[in-house]
Amino acid sequence: MAKPPKSELPSHLPLGEKSEGRFYRKHILSVKQFTRSDVEYIFTIAEEMRTMVERVGTFDLLKGKVLANLFYEPSTRTASSFTAAMERLGGSVIPINEVRYSSVSKGESLPDTVRTLECYSDVIVLRHNETGAAATAAKYLRKPLINAGDGAGEHPTQALLDLFTIKEEIGTIDGLTITMLGDLKYGRTVHSLSRLLQMFNVKVRYVSPELLRVPEHLREELLAGNLPFSEHANLDEVLAESDVLYVTRVQKERFTDMAEYESVKDAYVITPETLTKAKEQMVLMHPLPRVGEISMDVDADPRAAYFRQMEYGMYVRMALLAMVLGKA
Ligand code: NCD
């Protein structure tokens, strides 16, 4: 498709030609590194990205830049949305989606693998099964690394896209009651989203089986940060007051005892019947993949936002890539 003349682009677009900005050459490891103003800035850029994609599809902001997409764990959405984000910005991607076909299978260490990819690329996206792996890898790098999920630790880009989804769907974040359901212990998206929500004026309701409650260290952090939250085992206690219901998968791969997994795996299932007790305007989210926690019969309900959530993710990742490469 031909590039539109410059005059057709929105005049307020804050996407500069110069390499600078507040995240230029910064790693994105944890949501703890962001302020509320950072988050709002990311959302402004993500909205501009959405406008641009709707107008022109692909544009040349990151032309000549290369992203190394390094995944030690399975991924559909995160890997492909980073690829789509980079390609829509005119850049290119080195995909390492299956580390078993790389030298990792020969025993190469994470520091060596990321230093290798740094020679060929401008930014590295890393998903790893160990908590803290992104921070460890970043210590060896001069170029920015983006954490795409480290074990049961964090998933900062998912949390940003989750929050962006809430903002786009409801129009505001302040004043909402946000309920998170499912695996709150191992679910890294829950950990990152909870930390981000501390910056806003919200109430959080956590619903999980006893075994999968929010980990103690996070609970202490949230108490210290004055996030108003409560914990429940029964969704009915909080469903009617929820503006957002954020459902998660029980993270089978993090369990050491499979009998424990079996005992909690089907704890909650959202069905059309569940939604009869929810607000008319509630937003139903899920980072996906789902493995039974939300019945497919719910997909046609306008409150089901999980497919839209994936699309918002691409705009947020476009914003982050542009920012760390100094083009926003
Ligand atoms: C999540 C993850 O990998 O933490 N998936 C994703 O990135 N959308 C959630 C999950 O795997 O359950």
XYZ file of C-alpha atoms and ligand atoms in Angstrom:
340
model
C 0.000 0.000 0.000
C 1.311 3.476 -0.905
C 2.388 5.640 2.004
C -0.076 8.505 2.521
C 1.248 12.034 2.141
C 2.366 13.523 5.463
C -0.585 15.932 5.488
C -3.007 13.016 5.912
C -1.393 11.938 9.181
C -2.880 13.304 12.417
C -1.109 16.559 13.193
C -1.048 15.876 16.954
C 0.843 12.609 16.557
C 3.565 12.615 19.240
C 5.793 10.259 17.291
C 9.079 12.049 16.767
C 11.865 11.499 14.289
C 14.480 12.073 16.986
C 15.746 9.237 19.176
C 14.747 10.282 22.663
C 11.952 10.112 25.234
C 11.428 8.817 28.713
C 11.779 5.114 27.904
C 14.504 5.428 25.307
C 16.926 2.488 25.727
C 15.192 1.405 28.959
C 14.415 -2.201 29.813
C 10.787 -3.019 30.609
C 11.024 -5.600 33.365
C 8.273 -4.900 35.881
C 5.296 -2.582 36.170
C 6.933 -1.348 39.378
C 9.131 0.884 37.226
C 6.165 2.949 35.982
C 4.417 5.977 37.433
C 0.789 6.770 36.696
C 1.950 9.478 34.327
C 4.101 6.907 32.459
C 1.079 4.635 32.106
C -1.088 7.473 30.821
C 1.646 8.439 28.370
C 1.886 4.851 27.061
C -1.893 4.861 26.562
C -1.745 8.133 24.625
C 0.821 6.617 22.277
C -1.163 3.350 22.039
C -4.235 5.336 20.989
C -2.184 7.062 18.297
C -0.957 3.670 17.139
C -4.536 2.480 16.872
C -5.450 5.502 14.749
C -2.469 4.898 12.495
C -3.181 1.199 12.055
C -6.810 1.951 11.233
C -5.686 4.577 8.699
C -2.652 3.118 7.036
C -2.106 -0.389 8.442
C 1.682 -0.267 8.386
C 4.031 2.701 8.611
C 7.749 3.256 8.766
C 8.429 4.515 12.280
C 10.827 1.648 13.090
C 12.064 0.966 9.574
C 15.511 -0.594 9.744
C 15.070 -1.762 13.352
C 15.117 -5.443 14.294
C 13.332 -7.178 17.172
C 14.561 -10.518 18.569
C 11.537 -12.417 19.904
C 12.963 -15.021 22.315
C 10.441 -17.406 23.864
C 11.429 -20.190 26.285
C 7.746 -20.897 27.011
C 4.770 -21.402 24.694
C 2.994 -18.314 23.418
C 0.432 -17.470 20.779
C -0.722 -13.931 21.567
C 2.352 -12.354 23.100
C 4.777 -13.624 20.468
C 2.556 -12.900 17.487
C 1.398 -9.509 18.739
C 5.006 -8.370 19.235
C 5.734 -9.583 15.707
C 2.670 -7.807 14.323
C 3.540 -4.667 16.304
C 7.099 -4.562 14.952
C 6.016 -5.268 11.392
C 3.263 -2.653 11.465
C 5.950 -0.171 12.501
C 8.034 -1.144 9.478
C 10.644 -3.120 11.439
C 11.569 -6.778 11.213
C 11.680 -9.732 13.581
C 14.015 -12.626 14.442
C 11.590 -15.228 15.823
C 12.942 -17.795 18.294
C 9.704 -19.346 19.393
C 11.071 -22.777 20.054
C 14.316 -22.533 21.971
C 14.765 -26.273 21.610
C 15.767 -25.642 17.990
C 18.321 -23.023 19.089
C 21.635 -23.437 20.899
C 19.719 -23.357 24.188
C 19.223 -27.096 23.566
C 23.028 -27.448 23.458
C 23.201 -25.977 26.936
C 23.830 -22.316 26.113
C 23.164 -20.000 29.064
C 20.580 -17.226 29.038
C 23.242 -14.466 29.276
C 25.055 -15.863 26.241
C 21.867 -16.324 24.250
C 20.662 -12.767 24.830
C 24.113 -11.307 24.154
C 24.103 -13.187 20.859
C 20.737 -11.786 19.842
C 21.816 -8.312 20.872
C 24.467 -8.440 18.128
C 21.757 -8.845 15.510
C 18.888 -6.759 16.866
C 17.889 -3.455 18.475
C 15.450 -4.769 21.092
C 14.879 -8.179 22.686
C 11.546 -9.550 23.903
C 12.018 -12.418 26.368
C 9.597 -14.944 27.817
C 11.126 -17.342 30.328
C 9.891 -19.951 32.778
C 11.928 -18.627 35.735
C 10.841 -15.714 37.898
C 13.493 -13.002 37.654
C 14.952 -14.250 34.334
C 14.231 -10.972 32.528
C 16.033 -8.926 35.186
C 18.989 -11.319 35.080
C 19.223 -11.215 31.284
C 18.941 -7.415 31.247
C 22.092 -7.099 33.350
C 24.109 -8.422 30.430
C 22.614 -6.144 27.786
C 23.206 -2.661 26.434
C 20.074 -2.755 24.305
C 16.549 -2.740 25.730
C 14.907 -5.957 26.871
C 11.153 -6.309 27.303
C 9.860 -8.907 29.764
C 7.128 -10.969 28.064
C 6.503 -13.063 31.198
C 8.998 -14.511 33.700
C 7.649 -17.618 35.408
C 5.085 -16.747 38.063
C 6.695 -13.293 38.376
C 5.479 -10.515 36.106
C 4.028 -9.885 32.663
C 4.214 -6.099 32.414
C 3.121 -5.676 28.802
C 0.040 -7.835 29.412
C -0.897 -5.763 32.463
C -0.561 -2.565 30.449
C -2.787 -3.952 27.722
C -5.271 -5.184 30.318
C -5.490 -1.722 31.820
C -5.665 -0.135 28.373
C -8.568 -2.466 27.586
C -10.412 -1.291 30.713
C -9.789 2.336 29.782
C -10.945 1.879 26.172
C -13.982 -0.232 27.088
C -15.255 1.809 30.050
C -13.632 5.186 29.428
C -12.119 5.457 32.896
C -10.216 3.411 35.461
C -10.735 5.469 38.614
C -13.820 4.568 40.604
C -14.121 0.995 39.329
C -14.453 -2.294 41.194
C -12.215 -4.857 39.533
C -12.603 -8.545 40.330
C -9.842 -11.020 39.534
C -10.785 -14.690 39.480
C -8.889 -17.962 39.292
C -5.184 -18.586 39.774
C -4.033 -15.560 41.739
C -1.003 -17.401 43.113
C 0.829 -18.333 39.922
C -0.883 -15.964 37.461
C 1.789 -13.423 36.551
C -0.733 -11.248 34.718
C -2.663 -10.892 37.983
C 0.517 -9.880 39.821
C 1.441 -7.195 37.310
C -2.115 -5.890 36.923
C -2.561 -5.648 40.706
C 0.600 -3.569 41.000
C -0.548 -1.242 38.224
C -3.964 -0.806 39.836
C -2.301 0.579 42.956
C -1.796 3.793 40.981
C -5.530 4.248 40.478
C -8.515 4.861 42.678
C -10.062 1.380 42.407
C -11.326 -1.439 44.607
C -10.055 -4.931 43.909
C -11.867 -8.166 44.719
C -9.812 -11.360 44.574
C -11.735 -14.605 44.108
C -9.877 -17.923 44.224
C -9.732 -21.303 45.914
C -7.757 -21.185 49.183
C -4.815 -22.879 47.453
C -4.511 -20.192 44.775
C -4.769 -17.019 46.853
C -2.593 -13.976 46.113
C 0.951 -14.743 47.342
C 1.919 -13.316 50.719
C 4.656 -11.026 49.374
C 2.213 -9.397 46.940
C -0.485 -9.085 49.601
C 2.000 -7.196 51.789
C 2.947 -4.930 48.891
C -0.702 -4.138 48.185
C -1.413 -3.440 51.855
C 1.606 -1.122 52.011
C 0.394 0.600 48.831
C -3.085 1.116 50.355
C -4.922 -0.698 47.557
C -8.406 -1.452 48.912
C -8.916 -5.166 48.322
C -10.756 -8.157 49.735
C -10.423 -11.909 49.237
C -13.245 -14.359 48.579
C -13.813 -17.963 47.599
C -17.289 -17.386 46.181
C -17.774 -15.197 43.101
C -21.405 -14.492 44.039
C -20.201 -12.362 46.947
C -18.735 -9.742 44.584
C -20.108 -10.328 41.086
C -22.962 -7.815 41.253
C -20.682 -4.921 42.275
C -17.926 -5.707 39.697
C -17.285 -3.353 36.780
C -14.597 -5.669 35.437
C -14.345 -9.434 35.828
C -10.820 -10.590 34.976
C -10.767 -14.383 34.664
C -7.545 -16.425 34.584
C -6.473 -19.952 33.735
C -5.164 -22.239 36.474
C -1.448 -22.339 35.591
C -0.947 -26.091 35.331
C 2.739 -25.770 34.378
C 3.613 -24.122 37.707
C 2.278 -26.960 39.924
C 4.671 -29.497 41.405
C 1.803 -31.652 42.709
C -0.640 -32.624 39.935
C -3.212 -33.819 42.498
C -3.333 -30.224 43.754
C -3.871 -28.983 40.196
C -6.696 -31.482 39.675
C -8.351 -30.318 42.895
C -8.598 -26.675 41.739
C -8.597 -26.773 37.943
C -12.364 -26.541 37.535
C -13.039 -24.261 40.486
C -14.898 -21.624 38.435
C -16.643 -21.603 35.068
C -18.274 -18.453 33.691
C -21.446 -19.236 31.766
C -24.307 -17.119 30.359
C -26.111 -17.899 33.618
C -23.256 -16.305 35.610
C -23.601 -13.130 33.576
C -27.288 -12.770 34.433
C -26.084 -11.714 37.898
C -23.501 -9.212 36.583
C -23.853 -5.524 35.680
C -25.232 -4.783 32.202
C -22.071 -2.801 31.425
C -19.552 -5.138 33.061
C -16.421 -5.942 31.053
C -15.412 -9.612 31.024
C -11.698 -10.086 30.390
C -9.202 -12.944 30.177
C -5.512 -12.789 29.164
C -6.082 -16.100 27.328
C -5.549 -18.947 26.628
C -8.723 -20.185 28.306
C -9.059 -23.857 29.116
C -12.652 -24.000 30.271
C -12.942 -21.072 32.732
C -15.203 -19.156 30.340
C -17.759 -21.118 28.369
C -17.784 -20.387 24.626
C -21.510 -19.671 24.999
C -20.470 -16.384 26.593
C -18.483 -15.162 23.562
C -21.447 -13.506 21.858
C -22.314 -11.453 24.942
C -21.269 -7.817 24.350
C -19.593 -7.849 27.761
C -17.082 -10.472 26.574
C -14.047 -8.289 25.826
C -11.295 -10.914 25.591
C -11.029 -10.857 21.797
C -10.937 -7.052 21.719
C -8.368 -7.222 24.540
C -5.941 -9.014 22.199
C -6.217 -6.271 19.606
C -5.592 -3.559 22.213
C -2.446 -5.531 23.062
C -0.908 -4.907 19.675
C -1.343 -1.139 20.022
C 0.217 -1.147 23.487
C 3.166 -3.218 22.249
C 3.605 -0.892 19.272
C 3.741 2.012 21.722
C 6.317 0.265 23.922
C 8.560 -0.696 20.997
C 8.469 2.855 19.638
C 9.260 4.215 23.077
C 12.229 2.001 23.948
C 13.654 2.661 20.497
C 13.317 6.401 21.015
C 10.665 7.108 18.402
C 7.776 8.227 20.615
C -0.721 -15.365 29.926
C 0.703 -15.699 30.338
O 1.487 -16.205 29.519
O 1.010 -15.399 31.482
N -0.911 -15.467 28.539
C -0.689 -14.354 27.773
O 0.420 -13.864 27.675
N -1.748 -13.799 27.183
C -1.753 -16.067 30.694
C -1.738 -17.567 30.737
O -0.885 -18.228 30.133
O -2.617 -18.098 31.411
